[in-house]
Amino acid sequence: MKPNLLIVNTLDVLIFANFDRTLIHQIMSKKIFYLLGIALVIILGTILYIKFCCNCDAAQPNAATEKVPPTAIKNYNFVPFIINGSGFEFQTNDNFKFLKNNPAAIQPISDSISIGIEKLKTFLVSNPKQKVTITGYATSDETNTTKFENLGLARANDVKNYFVSKGLASSQLDTKGEIINSWKTNADTIIGPVEYEFAAIGTTSADTTSTASDEWSALKEKINADPLILHFNTNKSSFNLNEEEQQKVADITKYLKNVKNTSVLVVGHSDNVGNRDLNIDLAQKRADFSKNYLIKNGIEASRIATESKGPDEPIGDNATTEGKASNRRTVITIK
């Protein structure tokens, strides 16, 4: 080989080797930048995830452990329709429903209740000495616009009429009504405010009636022996009842609900200060105020009589402040 040619070839090899190192260096540099780019994307994505997604998760509790707020819980109540006693038993979770302040049951009545009524009809036909007392309930904040003493009694009568329409004998159904503080409701719907109780009729009814008569006679004697006396301030016809007075109102209400053809007498009185005619009028206003209070407690207006005695029947000395205060009163008894 010629020397010049050898030199040329050697130079080519050196140039080629140097070119390969440069190419490799460029390729490695690109890979490093590529890897750094991937790393930066991963780091940036992690930061964004922590900032936005994790905060979002923290703001909302885990669905598996989160407690539903009380306002989100569905307020569903039911009162089962139950008629039990004297060899008859029936129950279903459906029941009569009434709108607030309304005496009529919401229609249509469910099939499960109709089945129970049909079974009750069969039972009462086979047991003519049995009867069922239907007790209806209304809450104290409801308004009674019916002819009945109270809204509870109106509802009991509506249920009785429905029973009769299904073939039950009216003579085997009695009704009662009671005012209570509260009952289970769903929005404005009162659920199942009716209860049923069996009792015997026929040969045993006289004994039952006699016992009941003695009980009510004793209650009337108790009421009239210690009558409800409501005291008033001078020239005013308003009052706040204490616990004892409220119990006396409850006794009067109970008596009238259970003893028919009876009534209440409310007599208004005054002191002797001023004109007698004005005092007669003031005492009548006090009697009327007391009557309205009794009406609000479930007593039918037609069963309440009022009159005024003015200053004519004092129980205290009108010469003293205490005596005058005791004379400004109404006295409530059973007629």
Short mmCIF file of C-alpha atoms in Angstrom, two decimals:
data_model
loop_
_atom_site.label_atom_id
_atom_site.label_comp_id
_atom_site.label_asym_id
_atom_site.label_seq_id
_atom_site.Cartn_x
_atom_site.Cartn_y
_atom_site.Cartn_z
CA MET A 1 0.00 0.00 0.00
CA LYS A 2 1.22 3.39 -0.81
CA PRO A 3 2.05 5.69 2.09
CA ASN A 4 -0.25 8.47 0.90
CA LEU A 5 -3.13 6.09 0.56
CA LEU A 6 -2.52 4.78 4.07
CA ILE A 7 -2.63 8.27 5.47
CA VAL A 8 -5.89 8.99 3.69
CA ASN A 9 -7.53 5.83 4.97
CA THR A 10 -6.35 6.51 8.47
CA LEU A 11 -7.82 9.99 8.33
CA ASP A 12 -11.14 8.57 7.09
CA VAL A 13 -11.28 6.19 10.02
CA LEU A 14 -10.56 8.95 12.50
CA ILE A 15 -13.14 11.24 10.91
CA PHE A 16 -15.77 8.48 10.89
CA ALA A 17 -15.07 7.58 14.53
CA ASN A 18 -15.36 11.21 15.54
CA PHE A 19 -18.65 11.49 13.61
CA ASP A 20 -20.07 8.42 15.43
CA ARG A 21 -19.25 9.94 18.83
CA THR A 22 -20.97 13.17 17.88
CA LEU A 23 -24.04 11.31 16.63
CA ILE A 24 -24.20 9.17 19.75
CA HIS A 25 -23.86 12.24 21.95
CA GLN A 26 -26.72 13.96 20.10
CA ILE A 27 -28.91 10.90 20.37
CA MET A 28 -28.21 10.54 24.11
CA SER A 29 -28.94 14.23 24.67
CA LYS A 30 -32.34 13.88 22.99
CA LYS A 31 -33.20 10.83 25.11
CA ILE A 32 -32.24 12.65 28.30
CA PHE A 33 -34.43 15.64 27.36
CA TYR A 34 -37.25 13.25 26.46
CA LEU A 35 -36.99 11.47 29.82
CA LEU A 36 -36.82 14.79 31.65
CA GLY A 37 -39.94 15.89 29.81
CA ILE A 38 -41.80 12.76 30.89
CA ALA A 39 -40.65 13.27 34.47
CA LEU A 40 -41.82 16.88 34.43
CA VAL A 41 -45.25 15.85 33.08
CA ILE A 42 -45.60 13.23 35.83
CA ILE A 43 -44.58 15.71 38.54
CA LEU A 44 -46.91 18.42 37.20
CA GLY A 45 -49.80 15.93 36.90
CA THR A 46 -49.26 14.79 40.49
CA ILE A 47 -49.30 18.38 41.76
CA LEU A 48 -52.49 19.17 39.87
CA TYR A 49 -54.16 15.97 41.11
CA ILE A 50 -53.30 16.74 44.73
CA LYS A 51 -54.46 20.34 44.37
CA PHE A 52 -57.80 19.72 42.71
CA CYS A 53 -58.94 16.10 43.00
CA CYS A 54 -57.81 15.42 46.56
CA ASN A 55 -59.39 18.63 47.85
CA CYS A 56 -62.60 17.66 46.11
CA ASP A 57 -62.56 14.25 47.78
CA ALA A 58 -61.86 15.80 51.15
CA ALA A 59 -64.87 18.09 50.78
CA GLN A 60 -67.19 15.13 50.23
CA PRO A 61 -67.18 12.30 52.81
CA ASN A 62 -66.78 8.73 51.69
CA ALA A 63 -70.12 7.47 50.42
CA ALA A 64 -69.76 4.30 52.46
CA THR A 65 -69.53 6.21 55.77
CA GLU A 66 -71.37 9.44 55.04
CA LYS A 67 -74.40 10.06 57.23
CA VAL A 68 -77.50 11.39 55.54
CA PRO A 69 -78.59 14.68 57.12
CA PRO A 70 -81.78 14.34 59.19
CA THR A 71 -83.65 16.61 56.78
CA ALA A 72 -82.91 14.18 53.94
CA ILE A 73 -84.37 11.18 55.76
CA LYS A 74 -87.86 10.35 54.54
CA ASN A 75 -90.33 10.88 57.39
CA TYR A 76 -92.55 7.89 56.80
CA ASN A 77 -94.82 6.75 59.58
CA PHE A 78 -97.53 4.15 59.55
CA VAL A 79 -100.11 3.07 62.07
CA PRO A 80 -101.43 -0.45 61.47
CA PHE A 81 -105.14 -1.12 61.18
CA ILE A 82 -105.80 -3.47 64.12
CA ILE A 83 -109.03 -5.01 65.38
CA ASN A 84 -108.40 -7.55 68.13
CA GLY A 85 -110.49 -9.01 70.92
CA SER A 86 -113.28 -11.43 71.81
CA GLY A 87 -112.05 -14.13 69.47
CA PHE A 88 -111.41 -11.86 66.50
CA GLU A 89 -108.01 -10.75 65.23
CA PHE A 90 -107.08 -8.79 62.13
CA GLN A 91 -104.16 -6.55 61.28
CA THR A 92 -102.76 -4.83 58.22
CA ASN A 93 -100.20 -2.07 57.82
CA ASP A 94 -102.64 0.01 55.79
CA ASN A 95 -105.12 2.24 57.58
CA PHE A 96 -107.69 5.01 57.30
CA LYS A 97 -106.11 8.38 56.55
CA PHE A 98 -107.47 11.87 57.13
CA LEU A 99 -106.33 15.28 56.00
CA LYS A 100 -105.66 17.70 58.82
CA ASN A 101 -108.83 19.46 60.09
CA ASN A 102 -110.94 17.10 57.95
CA PRO A 103 -113.50 14.62 59.37
CA ALA A 104 -113.79 12.41 56.25
CA ALA A 105 -111.43 9.54 55.49
CA ILE A 106 -109.41 9.86 52.30
CA GLN A 107 -110.83 7.72 49.50
CA PRO A 108 -110.41 5.13 48.16
CA ILE A 109 -110.02 2.81 51.14
CA SER A 110 -107.40 0.13 50.56
CA ASP A 111 -108.34 -3.47 49.74
CA SER A 112 -106.54 -4.80 52.82
CA ILE A 113 -108.80 -2.72 55.09
CA SER A 114 -111.87 -3.86 53.17
CA ILE A 115 -110.82 -7.47 53.75
CA GLY A 116 -110.64 -6.82 57.48
CA ILE A 117 -114.04 -5.15 57.52
CA GLU A 118 -115.56 -8.08 55.63
CA LYS A 119 -114.12 -10.51 58.17
CA LEU A 120 -115.43 -8.35 61.02
CA LYS A 121 -118.90 -8.36 59.46
CA THR A 122 -118.88 -12.15 59.31
CA PHE A 123 -117.76 -12.32 62.94
CA LEU A 124 -120.41 -9.89 64.22
CA VAL A 125 -123.17 -11.66 62.32
CA SER A 126 -122.14 -14.87 64.06
CA ASN A 127 -121.83 -13.07 67.42
CA PRO A 128 -124.81 -10.72 67.72
CA LYS A 129 -124.03 -10.00 71.38
CA GLN A 130 -120.73 -8.41 70.46
CA LYS A 131 -120.21 -4.79 69.52
CA VAL A 132 -117.25 -2.64 68.57
CA THR A 133 -116.59 0.83 69.93
CA ILE A 134 -114.84 3.04 67.37
CA THR A 135 -112.75 5.78 68.96
CA GLY A 136 -111.63 8.60 66.71
CA TYR A 137 -108.81 10.99 67.55
CA ALA A 138 -107.96 14.55 66.62
CA THR A 139 -105.05 16.69 67.72
CA SER A 140 -105.48 19.77 69.86
CA ASP A 141 -104.22 22.07 67.09
CA GLU A 142 -106.89 20.94 64.61
CA THR A 143 -110.06 22.91 63.97
CA ASN A 144 -113.46 21.28 64.35
CA THR A 145 -116.00 22.63 61.86
CA THR A 146 -118.47 19.74 62.21
CA LYS A 147 -121.70 19.34 64.15
CA PHE A 148 -120.03 16.85 66.46
CA GLU A 149 -118.56 17.66 69.88
CA ASN A 150 -115.05 17.27 68.55
CA LEU A 151 -113.22 16.30 65.38
CA GLY A 152 -112.24 12.91 66.81
CA LEU A 153 -115.90 11.94 67.21
CA ALA A 154 -116.62 13.16 63.67
CA ARG A 155 -113.90 10.86 62.33
CA ALA A 156 -115.20 7.91 64.35
CA ASN A 157 -118.68 8.52 62.92
CA ASP A 158 -117.27 8.64 59.37
CA VAL A 159 -115.55 5.28 59.88
CA LYS A 160 -118.74 3.84 61.37
CA ASN A 161 -120.72 4.98 58.34
CA TYR A 162 -118.17 3.28 56.09
CA PHE A 163 -118.53 0.06 58.09
CA VAL A 164 -122.32 0.27 57.79
CA SER A 165 -122.00 0.82 54.02
CA LYS A 166 -120.12 -2.49 53.90
CA GLY A 167 -122.99 -4.34 55.59
CA LEU A 168 -122.17 -4.13 59.31
CA ALA A 169 -125.07 -3.54 61.68
CA SER A 170 -125.17 -0.01 63.09
CA SER A 171 -126.48 -1.39 66.41
CA GLN A 172 -123.19 -3.25 66.89
CA LEU A 173 -121.07 -0.14 66.41
CA ASP A 174 -120.54 2.65 68.96
CA THR A 175 -118.45 5.78 68.54
CA LYS A 176 -116.30 7.95 70.78
CA GLY A 177 -114.01 10.90 70.14
CA GLU A 178 -110.95 12.17 71.94
CA ILE A 179 -108.64 15.17 71.62
CA ILE A 180 -104.93 14.41 72.06
CA ASN A 181 -101.71 16.38 71.78
CA SER A 182 -100.24 14.62 68.75
CA TRP A 183 -100.63 11.75 66.30
CA LYS A 184 -98.44 10.24 63.59
CA THR A 185 -98.62 12.18 60.37
CA ASN A 186 -97.08 12.30 56.93
CA ALA A 187 -97.07 15.94 55.78
CA ASP A 188 -100.74 17.08 56.16
CA THR A 189 -102.09 13.52 56.31
CA ILE A 190 -103.02 12.02 59.68
CA ILE A 191 -102.49 8.27 59.59
CA GLY A 192 -104.89 5.89 61.30
CA PRO A 193 -106.33 8.09 64.08
CA VAL A 194 -108.96 5.45 64.92
CA GLU A 195 -109.00 2.58 67.42
CA TYR A 196 -111.42 -0.31 67.98
CA GLU A 197 -112.53 -2.05 71.17
CA PHE A 198 -114.83 -5.03 71.64
CA ALA A 199 -117.53 -5.12 74.30
CA ALA A 200 -120.43 -7.39 75.08
CA ILE A 201 -124.05 -6.36 74.56
CA GLY A 202 -127.34 -8.08 75.29
CA THR A 203 -127.76 -9.72 78.69
CA THR A 204 -124.50 -8.27 80.04
CA SER A 205 -125.06 -4.73 78.82
CA ALA A 206 -127.28 -3.78 81.75
CA ASP A 207 -124.50 -4.57 84.19
CA THR A 208 -122.04 -2.65 82.08
CA THR A 209 -124.40 0.31 81.81
CA SER A 210 -125.06 0.26 85.55
CA THR A 211 -121.35 0.27 86.32
CA ALA A 212 -120.73 3.07 83.87
CA SER A 213 -123.67 5.05 85.28
CA ASP A 214 -122.22 4.83 88.77
CA GLU A 215 -118.85 5.97 87.46
CA TRP A 216 -120.28 9.04 85.71
CA SER A 217 -122.52 9.92 88.62
CA ALA A 218 -119.47 9.92 90.88
CA LEU A 219 -117.60 12.14 88.43
CA LYS A 220 -120.49 14.61 88.25
CA GLU A 221 -120.66 14.76 92.03
CA LYS A 222 -116.92 15.42 92.16
CA ILE A 223 -117.16 18.22 89.59
CA ASN A 224 -120.07 19.99 91.27
CA ALA A 225 -118.73 19.53 94.83
CA ASP A 226 -115.53 21.34 93.88
CA PRO A 227 -116.52 23.32 90.78
CA LEU A 228 -114.16 24.96 88.35
CA ILE A 229 -113.90 28.61 89.42
CA LEU A 230 -112.06 30.99 87.14
CA HIS A 231 -110.96 34.33 88.55
CA PHE A 232 -110.49 37.55 86.56
CA ASN A 233 -108.66 40.82 87.00
CA THR A 234 -110.63 44.06 87.31
CA ASN A 235 -112.57 44.92 84.13
CA LYS A 236 -110.90 42.05 82.29
CA SER A 237 -112.20 38.75 80.95
CA SER A 238 -109.06 36.65 80.41
CA PHE A 239 -107.20 34.11 82.49
CA ASN A 240 -104.40 31.53 82.57
CA LEU A 241 -105.35 28.11 83.94
CA ASN A 242 -103.16 26.40 86.49
CA GLU A 243 -102.66 22.63 86.55
CA GLU A 244 -105.56 21.96 88.93
CA GLU A 245 -107.96 24.04 86.83
CA GLN A 246 -106.83 22.28 83.66
CA GLN A 247 -107.62 18.93 85.28
CA LYS A 248 -111.11 20.14 86.16
CA VAL A 249 -111.65 21.16 82.53
CA ALA A 250 -110.51 17.68 81.50
CA ASP A 251 -113.00 16.07 83.94
CA ILE A 252 -115.85 18.18 82.58
CA THR A 253 -114.91 17.34 79.00
CA LYS A 254 -114.68 13.64 79.83
CA TYR A 255 -118.09 13.64 81.52
CA LEU A 256 -119.85 15.34 78.61
CA LYS A 257 -118.26 13.01 76.07
CA ASN A 258 -119.59 9.95 77.84
CA VAL A 259 -122.92 11.12 79.24
CA LYS A 260 -125.37 12.29 76.61
CA ASN A 261 -128.19 14.79 77.12
CA THR A 262 -126.22 16.71 79.75
CA SER A 263 -124.80 20.19 79.65
CA VAL A 264 -122.54 22.66 81.43
CA LEU A 265 -123.68 25.77 83.29
CA VAL A 266 -121.28 28.72 83.32
CA VAL A 267 -122.25 31.51 85.74
CA GLY A 268 -120.45 34.86 85.67
CA HIS A 269 -119.96 37.03 88.79
CA SER A 270 -118.44 40.43 89.58
CA ASP A 271 -117.60 42.66 92.52
CA ASN A 272 -119.85 45.59 93.46
CA VAL A 273 -117.62 48.39 92.24
CA GLY A 274 -119.44 50.74 89.85
CA ASN A 275 -122.81 50.51 88.16
CA ARG A 276 -124.75 47.28 88.75
CA ASP A 277 -125.94 46.98 85.13
CA LEU A 278 -122.36 47.33 83.91
CA ASN A 279 -121.29 44.64 86.36
CA ILE A 280 -124.05 42.34 85.09
CA ASP A 281 -122.77 42.88 81.56
CA LEU A 282 -119.15 42.34 82.60
CA ALA A 283 -120.02 39.10 84.40
CA GLN A 284 -121.83 37.87 81.27
CA LYS A 285 -118.73 38.60 79.20
CA ARG A 286 -116.70 36.53 81.63
CA ALA A 287 -119.18 33.67 81.30
CA ASP A 288 -119.02 33.90 77.50
CA PHE A 289 -115.22 33.92 77.59
CA SER A 290 -115.24 30.77 79.72
CA LYS A 291 -117.70 29.15 77.31
CA ASN A 292 -115.38 29.85 74.38
CA TYR A 293 -112.53 28.26 76.28
CA LEU A 294 -114.59 25.10 76.84
CA ILE A 295 -115.53 25.02 73.15
CA LYS A 296 -111.84 25.10 72.22
CA ASN A 297 -111.40 22.08 74.47
CA GLY A 298 -113.86 19.98 72.50
CA ILE A 299 -117.19 20.73 74.16
CA GLU A 300 -120.04 21.43 71.77
CA ALA A 301 -121.38 24.99 72.06
CA SER A 302 -124.98 23.81 72.24
CA ARG A 303 -124.16 21.94 75.46
CA ILE A 304 -122.92 25.03 77.30
CA ALA A 305 -125.37 27.43 79.00
CA THR A 306 -124.29 30.79 80.40
CA GLU A 307 -125.83 33.34 82.75
CA SER A 308 -124.74 36.33 84.80
CA LYS A 309 -125.29 37.01 88.49
CA GLY A 310 -123.29 40.22 88.47
CA PRO A 311 -122.53 41.41 92.02
CA ASP A 312 -125.55 39.64 93.56
CA GLU A 313 -123.85 36.49 94.91
CA PRO A 314 -120.51 37.49 96.43
CA ILE A 315 -118.31 34.94 98.17
CA GLY A 316 -115.88 37.52 99.55
CA ASP A 317 -116.10 40.83 101.35
CA ASN A 318 -116.37 43.62 98.81
CA ALA A 319 -114.92 45.99 101.41
CA THR A 320 -111.49 44.37 100.94
CA THR A 321 -109.22 44.02 97.94
CA GLU A 322 -108.98 40.26 98.43
CA GLY A 323 -112.74 39.91 98.75
CA LYS A 324 -113.38 41.84 95.54
CA ALA A 325 -110.84 39.70 93.69
CA SER A 326 -112.58 36.50 94.82
CA ASN A 327 -115.95 37.83 93.63
CA ARG A 328 -114.71 38.47 90.07
CA ARG A 329 -115.20 34.91 88.82
CA THR A 330 -117.09 32.36 86.77
CA VAL A 331 -118.34 29.10 88.25
CA ILE A 332 -118.63 26.06 85.96
CA THR A 333 -120.75 23.05 86.92
CA ILE A 334 -122.69 20.16 85.37
CA LYS A 335 -126.44 20.84 85.07
#
